[in-house]
């Protein structure tokens, strides 16, 4: 099973670079950018990616999540804030079990992250098959985009790393 990370509306080069670094560290190589608001190959992105520049260089850019995810078997949205769109959100820690239960049916799984300012749009959330969240103690949950990518990448590393 291939795991692909999608960054929608990413606005800061440093966050794209941090996401690439987190992905490579956990064995995830496929990055797709949807409507990026920054240069994913810019100097700040490359500096933050450190030794993960190939993730940035091989990233594919799309105008819509629909187009970017056409070849994905299961699309997983990440959302910090509870919205009225759906109430069936799963904690990120449930993802390995969910994927293992469906593993024979899944060739490519996508995990979608929203932009730094407001997360995933309602339209992008609607396109996802499953919604997930990182449980947090704060009433106003907020993680940096690179931090959120690392949590998901680590959680899914059992599918990408040979322990």
CSV table of C-alpha atoms in Angstrom, one decimal, residues 16-92:
chain,number,residue,atom,x,y,z
A,16,UNK,CA,6.1,22.6,3.1
A,17,UNK,CA,9.8,21.9,3.8
A,18,UNK,CA,9.1,20.6,7.3
A,19,UNK,CA,6.3,18.4,5.9
A,20,UNK,CA,8.8,16.9,3.3
A,21,UNK,CA,11.3,16.3,6.0
A,22,UNK,CA,8.8,14.6,8.3
A,23,UNK,CA,7.6,12.4,5.4
A,24,UNK,CA,11.0,11.2,4.3
A,25,UNK,CA,12.0,10.5,7.9
A,26,UNK,CA,9.0,8.1,8.2
A,27,UNK,CA,9.4,6.5,4.8
A,28,UNK,CA,6.7,8.5,2.8
A,29,UNK,CA,8.0,9.8,-0.5
A,30,UNK,CA,4.9,10.9,-2.4
A,31,UNK,CA,3.8,14.6,-1.9
A,32,UNK,CA,1.0,16.3,-3.8
A,33,UNK,CA,0.3,20.0,-3.5
A,34,UNK,CA,-3.1,21.3,-4.2
A,35,UNK,CA,-3.5,25.1,-4.9
A,36,UNK,CA,-0.1,25.9,-3.2
A,37,UNK,CA,0.2,29.6,-2.1
A,38,UNK,CA,4.0,29.5,-1.9
A,39,UNK,CA,6.9,28.2,-3.9
A,40,UNK,CA,7.5,24.6,-2.7
A,41,UNK,CA,10.9,24.7,-4.3
A,42,UNK,CA,11.9,28.0,-2.7
A,43,UNK,CA,15.0,28.6,-0.6
A,44,UNK,CA,13.2,28.5,2.7
A,45,UNK,CA,11.4,25.3,1.8
A,46,UNK,CA,14.6,23.6,0.7
A,47,UNK,CA,16.5,24.8,3.8
A,48,UNK,CA,13.8,23.4,6.1
A,49,UNK,CA,13.5,20.1,4.2
A,50,UNK,CA,17.2,19.7,4.8
A,51,UNK,CA,18.1,16.2,3.3
A,52,UNK,CA,14.6,15.7,1.9
A,53,UNK,CA,14.8,17.9,-1.1
A,54,UNK,CA,13.9,15.0,-3.4
A,55,UNK,CA,10.4,14.9,-1.8
A,56,UNK,CA,10.0,18.5,-2.8
A,57,UNK,CA,11.4,18.1,-6.3
A,58,UNK,CA,9.2,15.1,-7.0
A,59,UNK,CA,6.0,16.7,-5.6
A,60,UNK,CA,3.2,17.0,-8.0
A,61,UNK,CA,1.0,20.2,-8.2
A,62,UNK,CA,-2.7,20.2,-8.8
A,63,UNK,CA,-5.5,22.8,-9.1
A,64,UNK,CA,-8.1,20.7,-7.2
A,65,UNK,CA,-8.2,17.9,-4.7
A,66,UNK,CA,-10.5,16.0,-7.0
A,67,UNK,CA,-7.9,16.0,-9.7
A,68,UNK,CA,-5.1,15.2,-7.3
A,69,UNK,CA,-6.8,12.2,-5.8
A,70,UNK,CA,-8.2,10.5,-8.8
A,71,UNK,CA,-5.9,7.5,-8.4
A,72,UNK,CA,-6.4,7.1,-4.6
A,73,UNK,CA,-8.4,4.2,-3.1
A,74,UNK,CA,-9.1,5.9,0.2
A,75,UNK,CA,-8.8,9.6,1.0
A,76,UNK,CA,-8.4,10.6,4.6
A,77,UNK,CA,-8.9,14.2,5.7
A,78,UNK,CA,-7.3,15.7,8.8
A,79,UNK,CA,-9.2,18.3,10.7
A,80,UNK,CA,-8.4,19.9,14.1
A,81,UNK,CA,-11.7,21.7,14.5
A,82,UNK,CA,-15.1,20.0,14.7
A,83,UNK,CA,-17.4,21.1,12.0
A,84,UNK,CA,-21.0,20.4,11.1
A,85,UNK,CA,-19.9,18.7,7.9
A,86,UNK,CA,-19.5,15.3,9.5
A,87,UNK,CA,-19.5,14.0,13.0
A,88,UNK,CA,-17.7,10.7,12.2
A,89,UNK,CA,-14.1,11.7,13.0
A,90,UNK,CA,-11.6,9.2,14.1
A,91,UNK,CA,-8.5,9.8,16.2
A,92,UNK,CA,-5.3,9.5,14.2
